[in-house]
XYZ file of C-alpha atoms in Angstrom:
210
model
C 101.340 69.787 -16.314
C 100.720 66.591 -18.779
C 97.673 65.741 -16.040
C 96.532 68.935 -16.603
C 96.203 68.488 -20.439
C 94.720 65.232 -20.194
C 92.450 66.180 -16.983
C 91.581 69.765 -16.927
C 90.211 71.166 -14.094
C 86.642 71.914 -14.389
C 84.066 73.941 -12.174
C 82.387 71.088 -10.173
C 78.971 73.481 -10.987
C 78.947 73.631 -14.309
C 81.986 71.949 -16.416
C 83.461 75.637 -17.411
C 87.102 74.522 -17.793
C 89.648 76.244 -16.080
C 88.398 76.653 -12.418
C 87.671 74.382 -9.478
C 84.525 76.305 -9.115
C 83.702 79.057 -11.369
C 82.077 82.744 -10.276
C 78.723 82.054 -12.084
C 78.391 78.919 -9.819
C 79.922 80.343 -6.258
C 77.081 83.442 -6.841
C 74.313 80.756 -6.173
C 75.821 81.444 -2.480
C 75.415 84.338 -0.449
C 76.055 85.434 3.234
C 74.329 83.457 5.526
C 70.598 83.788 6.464
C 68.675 82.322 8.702
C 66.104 79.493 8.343
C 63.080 78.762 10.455
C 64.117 75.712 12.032
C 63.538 75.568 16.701
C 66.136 75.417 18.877
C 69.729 76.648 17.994
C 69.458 79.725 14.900
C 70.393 77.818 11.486
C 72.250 79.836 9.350
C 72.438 78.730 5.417
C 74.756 80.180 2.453
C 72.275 78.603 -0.540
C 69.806 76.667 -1.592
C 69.901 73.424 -2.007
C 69.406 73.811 -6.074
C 71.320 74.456 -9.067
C 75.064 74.820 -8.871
C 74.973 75.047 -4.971
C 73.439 71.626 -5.037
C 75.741 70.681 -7.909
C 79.161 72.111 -5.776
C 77.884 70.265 -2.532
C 77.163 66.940 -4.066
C 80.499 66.862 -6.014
C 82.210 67.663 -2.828
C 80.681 65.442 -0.670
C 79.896 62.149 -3.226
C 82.150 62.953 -6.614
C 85.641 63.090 -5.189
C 85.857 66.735 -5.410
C 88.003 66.975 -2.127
C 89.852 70.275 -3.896
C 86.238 71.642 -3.594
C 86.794 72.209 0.629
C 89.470 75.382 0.221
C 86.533 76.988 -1.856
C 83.473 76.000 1.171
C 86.157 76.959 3.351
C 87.041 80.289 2.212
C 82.790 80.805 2.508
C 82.717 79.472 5.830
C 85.374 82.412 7.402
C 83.631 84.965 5.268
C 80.851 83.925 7.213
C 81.593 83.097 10.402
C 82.299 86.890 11.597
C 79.022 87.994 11.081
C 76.862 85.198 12.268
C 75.540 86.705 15.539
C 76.343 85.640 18.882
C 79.304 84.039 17.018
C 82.386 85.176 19.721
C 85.928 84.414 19.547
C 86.727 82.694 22.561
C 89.739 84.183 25.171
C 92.680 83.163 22.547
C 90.663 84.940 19.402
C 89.246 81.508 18.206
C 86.325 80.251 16.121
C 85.032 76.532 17.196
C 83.534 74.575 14.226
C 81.989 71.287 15.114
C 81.295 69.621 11.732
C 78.258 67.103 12.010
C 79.341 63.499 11.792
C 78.701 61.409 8.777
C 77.768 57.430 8.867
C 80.953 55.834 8.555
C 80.543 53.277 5.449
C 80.202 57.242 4.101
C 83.543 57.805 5.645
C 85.070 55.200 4.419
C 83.890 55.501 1.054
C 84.935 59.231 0.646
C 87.833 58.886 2.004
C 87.201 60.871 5.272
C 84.612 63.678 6.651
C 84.458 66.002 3.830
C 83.328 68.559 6.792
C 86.305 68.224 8.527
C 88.145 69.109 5.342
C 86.022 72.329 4.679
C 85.918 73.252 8.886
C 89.929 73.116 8.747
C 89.858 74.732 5.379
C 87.958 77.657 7.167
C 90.775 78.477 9.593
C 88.529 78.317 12.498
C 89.447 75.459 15.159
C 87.876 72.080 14.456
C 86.406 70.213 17.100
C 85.907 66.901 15.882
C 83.849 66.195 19.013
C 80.060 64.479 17.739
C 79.888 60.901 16.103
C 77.370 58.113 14.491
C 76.500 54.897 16.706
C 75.618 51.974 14.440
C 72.228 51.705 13.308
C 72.042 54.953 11.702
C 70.994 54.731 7.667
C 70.889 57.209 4.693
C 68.534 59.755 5.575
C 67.534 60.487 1.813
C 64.008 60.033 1.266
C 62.902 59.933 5.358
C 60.262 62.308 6.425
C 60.956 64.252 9.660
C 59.536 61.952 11.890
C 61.625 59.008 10.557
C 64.413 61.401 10.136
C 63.960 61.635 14.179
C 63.742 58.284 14.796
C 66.818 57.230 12.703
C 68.896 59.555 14.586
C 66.997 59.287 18.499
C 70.085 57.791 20.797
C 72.864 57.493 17.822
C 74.574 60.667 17.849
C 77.632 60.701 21.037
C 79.835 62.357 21.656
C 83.486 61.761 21.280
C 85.569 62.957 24.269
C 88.962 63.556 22.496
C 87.206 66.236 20.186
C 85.705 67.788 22.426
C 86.689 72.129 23.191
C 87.026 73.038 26.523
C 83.824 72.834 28.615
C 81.669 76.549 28.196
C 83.266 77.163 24.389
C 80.921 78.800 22.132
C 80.704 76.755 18.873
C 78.671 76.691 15.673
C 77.889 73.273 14.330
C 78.525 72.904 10.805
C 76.718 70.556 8.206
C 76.352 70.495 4.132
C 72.576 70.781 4.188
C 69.731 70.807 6.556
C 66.567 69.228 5.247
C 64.069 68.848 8.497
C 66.375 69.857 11.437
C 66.358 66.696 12.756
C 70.637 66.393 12.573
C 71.224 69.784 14.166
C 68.506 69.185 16.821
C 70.355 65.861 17.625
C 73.953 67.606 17.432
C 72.791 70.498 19.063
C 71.569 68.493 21.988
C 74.891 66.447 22.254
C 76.752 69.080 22.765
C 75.042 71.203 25.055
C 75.132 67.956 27.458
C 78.575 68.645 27.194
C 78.768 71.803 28.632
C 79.342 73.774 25.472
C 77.452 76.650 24.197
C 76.035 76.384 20.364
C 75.609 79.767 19.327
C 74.464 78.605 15.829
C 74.139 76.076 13.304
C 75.709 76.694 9.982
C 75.071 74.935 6.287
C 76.215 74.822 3.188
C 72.872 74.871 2.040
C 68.795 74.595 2.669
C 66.368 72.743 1.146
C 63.426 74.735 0.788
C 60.443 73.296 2.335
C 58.409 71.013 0.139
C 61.461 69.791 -1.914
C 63.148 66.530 -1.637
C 66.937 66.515 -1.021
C 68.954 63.926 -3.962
Protein backbone atom coordinates (compact mmCIF):
# COMPACT_ATOMS: atom_id res chain seq x y z
CA UNK A 1 0.00 0.00 0.00
CA UNK A 2 2.70 2.84 1.16
CA UNK A 3 4.61 1.71 -2.39
CA UNK A 4 1.63 2.34 -3.98
CA UNK A 5 1.35 5.99 -2.72
CA UNK A 6 4.80 6.74 -3.34
CA UNK A 7 4.93 4.67 -6.81
CA UNK A 8 1.65 4.58 -8.48
CA UNK A 9 1.11 2.42 -11.12
CA UNK A 10 0.97 4.07 -14.38
CA UNK A 11 -0.08 2.91 -18.01
CA UNK A 12 3.37 2.10 -19.57
CA UNK A 13 1.52 3.98 -22.90
CA UNK A 14 0.71 6.98 -21.70
CA UNK A 15 1.37 7.82 -17.78
CA UNK A 16 -2.65 7.70 -16.99
CA UNK A 17 -2.30 6.67 -13.32
CA UNK A 18 -4.08 3.89 -12.11
CA UNK A 19 -3.51 1.04 -14.71
CA UNK A 20 -0.61 -1.07 -15.91
CA UNK A 21 -1.82 -0.31 -19.33
CA UNK A 22 -4.78 1.76 -19.89
CA UNK A 23 -7.82 1.03 -22.65
CA UNK A 24 -6.91 4.12 -24.80
CA UNK A 25 -3.38 2.56 -25.18
CA UNK A 26 -4.32 -1.45 -25.51
CA UNK A 27 -6.91 -0.10 -28.58
CA UNK A 28 -3.69 0.74 -30.65
CA UNK A 29 -3.89 -3.30 -30.86
CA UNK A 30 -6.20 -5.29 -32.70
CA UNK A 31 -6.63 -9.01 -33.78
CA UNK A 32 -3.96 -10.15 -35.70
CA UNK A 33 -3.42 -9.50 -39.47
CA UNK A 34 -1.22 -10.57 -41.67
CA UNK A 35 1.90 -8.87 -43.14
CA UNK A 36 3.57 -9.46 -46.46
CA UNK A 37 6.63 -10.97 -45.38
CA UNK A 38 7.81 -14.94 -47.63
CA UNK A 39 7.92 -17.96 -46.09
CA UNK A 40 5.92 -18.78 -42.84
CA UNK A 41 2.38 -16.21 -42.67
CA UNK A 42 3.37 -13.30 -40.09
CA UNK A 43 0.67 -12.35 -38.12
CA UNK A 44 0.91 -8.75 -36.20
CA UNK A 45 -1.49 -7.18 -33.36
CA UNK A 46 -0.13 -3.28 -34.07
CA UNK A 47 1.97 -1.10 -35.40
CA UNK A 48 4.99 -0.40 -34.37
CA UNK A 49 3.90 3.44 -33.37
CA UNK A 50 2.34 5.29 -30.69
CA UNK A 51 1.35 3.53 -27.51
CA UNK A 52 1.93 0.01 -29.12
CA UNK A 53 5.49 1.08 -29.63
CA UNK A 54 5.41 2.84 -26.26
CA UNK A 55 3.85 -0.66 -24.35
CA UNK A 56 6.50 -2.86 -26.27
CA UNK A 57 9.53 -0.81 -25.52
CA UNK A 58 8.61 -0.41 -21.79
CA UNK A 59 8.17 -4.09 -21.65
CA UNK A 60 11.02 -5.16 -23.29
CA UNK A 61 13.82 -2.16 -22.22
CA UNK A 62 11.96 -0.12 -19.13
CA UNK A 63 11.49 -2.86 -16.58
CA UNK A 64 7.90 -3.15 -17.19
CA UNK A 65 7.94 -7.03 -16.57
CA UNK A 66 4.07 -6.56 -15.06
CA UNK A 67 3.46 -5.49 -18.74
CA UNK A 68 3.66 -9.61 -19.97
CA UNK A 69 0.04 -10.69 -18.20
CA UNK A 70 -1.39 -7.78 -20.44
CA UNK A 71 0.71 -9.15 -24.07
CA UNK A 72 -0.26 -12.33 -22.73
CA UNK A 73 -3.85 -12.04 -22.32
CA UNK A 74 -3.53 -10.61 -26.36
CA UNK A 75 -1.56 -13.44 -27.35
CA UNK A 76 -4.56 -16.28 -26.29
CA UNK A 77 -7.13 -13.91 -27.66
CA UNK A 78 -5.24 -14.41 -30.63
CA UNK A 79 -3.94 -17.51 -30.96
CA UNK A 80 -7.48 -19.30 -31.71
CA UNK A 81 -8.06 -17.61 -34.71
CA UNK A 82 -4.74 -17.49 -36.41
CA UNK A 83 -5.31 -20.07 -39.19
CA UNK A 84 -3.76 -23.30 -39.47
CA UNK A 85 -3.12 -22.66 -35.73
CA UNK A 86 -4.22 -26.50 -34.27
CA UNK A 87 -4.16 -27.71 -30.85
CA UNK A 88 -2.04 -30.58 -30.86
CA UNK A 89 -3.50 -34.35 -29.51
CA UNK A 90 -3.57 -33.07 -25.65
CA UNK A 91 -5.55 -29.59 -26.70
CA UNK A 92 -2.22 -27.55 -26.67
CA UNK A 93 -0.91 -24.32 -28.19
CA UNK A 94 3.12 -24.35 -28.84
CA UNK A 95 4.68 -20.82 -28.58
CA UNK A 96 8.31 -20.63 -29.50
CA UNK A 97 9.36 -17.10 -28.43
CA UNK A 98 12.38 -15.82 -30.64
CA UNK A 99 15.62 -15.67 -28.71
CA UNK A 100 17.14 -12.45 -27.63
CA UNK A 101 21.16 -11.70 -27.52
CA UNK A 102 22.07 -12.55 -24.17
CA UNK A 103 23.98 -9.29 -22.74
CA UNK A 104 19.95 -8.37 -23.51
CA UNK A 105 19.12 -11.21 -21.24
CA UNK A 106 21.11 -10.44 -18.78
CA UNK A 107 20.36 -6.94 -18.64
CA UNK A 108 16.50 -7.42 -18.47
CA UNK A 109 16.58 -9.80 -16.30
CA UNK A 110 15.44 -12.71 -18.58
CA UNK A 111 13.47 -13.21 -22.10
CA UNK A 112 10.70 -10.85 -21.75
CA UNK A 113 9.03 -13.35 -24.50
CA UNK A 114 9.17 -16.11 -22.41
CA UNK A 115 7.35 -14.08 -19.78
CA UNK A 116 4.49 -12.96 -22.22
CA UNK A 117 4.46 -16.83 -24.12
CA UNK A 118 3.85 -18.34 -20.45
CA UNK A 119 1.63 -15.44 -19.64
CA UNK A 120 -0.49 -16.60 -22.73
CA UNK A 121 -1.30 -20.05 -21.32
CA UNK A 122 -0.16 -21.73 -24.38
CA UNK A 123 2.96 -24.20 -23.87
CA UNK A 124 6.35 -22.54 -24.18
CA UNK A 125 8.94 -24.12 -26.03
CA UNK A 126 11.98 -22.45 -25.21
CA UNK A 127 13.66 -24.36 -28.06
CA UNK A 128 15.73 -21.45 -30.54
CA UNK A 129 18.88 -19.51 -29.20
CA UNK A 130 21.70 -16.70 -30.17
CA UNK A 131 25.40 -17.99 -30.99
CA UNK A 132 27.92 -15.25 -30.21
CA UNK A 133 28.56 -12.80 -32.75
CA UNK A 134 25.14 -11.63 -33.10
CA UNK A 135 24.74 -7.53 -32.46
CA UNK A 136 21.78 -5.07 -32.04
CA UNK A 137 19.92 -5.18 -35.10
CA UNK A 138 18.64 -1.45 -34.76
CA UNK A 139 19.60 0.55 -37.59
CA UNK A 140 20.72 -2.68 -40.10
CA UNK A 141 19.12 -2.83 -43.44
CA UNK A 142 17.77 -6.25 -44.51
CA UNK A 143 20.68 -7.43 -46.06
CA UNK A 144 22.88 -6.76 -42.97
CA UNK A 145 19.99 -7.79 -40.91
CA UNK A 146 20.65 -11.29 -42.89
CA UNK A 147 24.04 -11.39 -42.50
CA UNK A 148 24.09 -10.64 -38.70
CA UNK A 149 21.85 -13.46 -38.13
CA UNK A 150 23.23 -16.19 -41.23
CA UNK A 151 24.58 -19.37 -38.97
CA UNK A 152 23.77 -17.79 -35.30
CA UNK A 153 20.41 -18.87 -34.55
CA UNK A 154 20.47 -23.02 -33.03
CA UNK A 155 18.60 -24.67 -31.70
CA UNK A 156 18.44 -25.76 -28.15
CA UNK A 157 17.52 -29.46 -27.71
CA UNK A 158 15.98 -29.32 -24.16
CA UNK A 159 13.25 -26.80 -25.51
CA UNK A 160 12.47 -28.38 -28.07
CA UNK A 161 8.26 -29.96 -28.54
CA UNK A 162 7.99 -33.21 -29.72
CA UNK A 163 9.18 -33.77 -33.32
CA UNK A 164 5.91 -32.91 -35.99
CA UNK A 165 4.27 -30.19 -33.28
CA UNK A 166 2.66 -27.37 -34.93
CA UNK A 167 4.02 -24.11 -33.40
CA UNK A 168 3.81 -20.37 -33.99
CA UNK A 169 6.97 -18.45 -33.35
CA UNK A 170 6.51 -15.48 -31.36
CA UNK A 171 8.57 -12.13 -31.42
CA UNK A 172 7.89 -8.28 -30.20
CA UNK A 173 8.30 -6.81 -33.67
CA UNK A 174 9.26 -7.79 -37.11
CA UNK A 175 11.08 -5.12 -39.05
CA UNK A 176 12.55 -6.99 -42.42
CA UNK A 177 11.75 -10.71 -41.71
CA UNK A 178 15.06 -11.55 -41.45
CA UNK A 179 14.55 -13.11 -37.48
CA UNK A 180 11.49 -15.17 -38.39
CA UNK A 181 13.09 -16.39 -41.67
CA UNK A 182 16.12 -17.51 -39.51
CA UNK A 183 13.76 -19.01 -36.65
CA UNK A 184 11.50 -20.32 -39.01
CA UNK A 185 14.24 -22.25 -40.71
CA UNK A 186 15.67 -23.63 -37.34
CA UNK A 187 12.90 -25.15 -36.52
CA UNK A 188 11.62 -26.75 -39.43
CA UNK A 189 15.21 -28.60 -39.46
CA UNK A 190 13.88 -29.86 -36.45
CA UNK A 191 11.09 -31.59 -37.59
CA UNK A 192 8.45 -29.18 -36.37
CA UNK A 193 5.77 -27.57 -38.28
CA UNK A 194 5.51 -23.49 -38.04
CA UNK A 195 2.12 -22.75 -38.86
CA UNK A 196 2.75 -18.99 -38.28
CA UNK A 197 4.74 -16.29 -37.00
CA UNK A 198 3.20 -14.00 -34.49
CA UNK A 199 4.27 -10.20 -33.24
CA UNK A 200 3.55 -7.85 -31.03
CA UNK A 201 3.88 -5.45 -33.59
CA UNK A 202 5.00 -4.31 -37.40
CA UNK A 203 6.91 -1.72 -38.55
CA UNK A 204 5.45 -0.41 -41.53
CA UNK A 205 7.68 -0.42 -44.42
CA UNK A 206 9.81 2.66 -44.86
CA UNK A 207 10.03 3.39 -41.06
CA UNK A 208 12.92 2.81 -38.86
CA UNK A 209 12.38 0.69 -35.70
CA UNK A 210 13.92 2.81 -32.16
Amino acid sequence: MVLTLLFPIRCAGCGAEGVRSCARCLGAFGPPRRVPFPGSPVFTLADYAGAARELVLALKERGRRDLAAVFGALIAAALPVLPGMFPDESGNRWLVPAPSRRAAIRRRGGSHLVGVARASGARVAPALAYARGVRDSVGLDASARRANLGGRVRLVPAGLPPPGTSVVLLDDVVTTGATAAACTSMLLSAGLRVSAVMTLTAVRRGDTPG
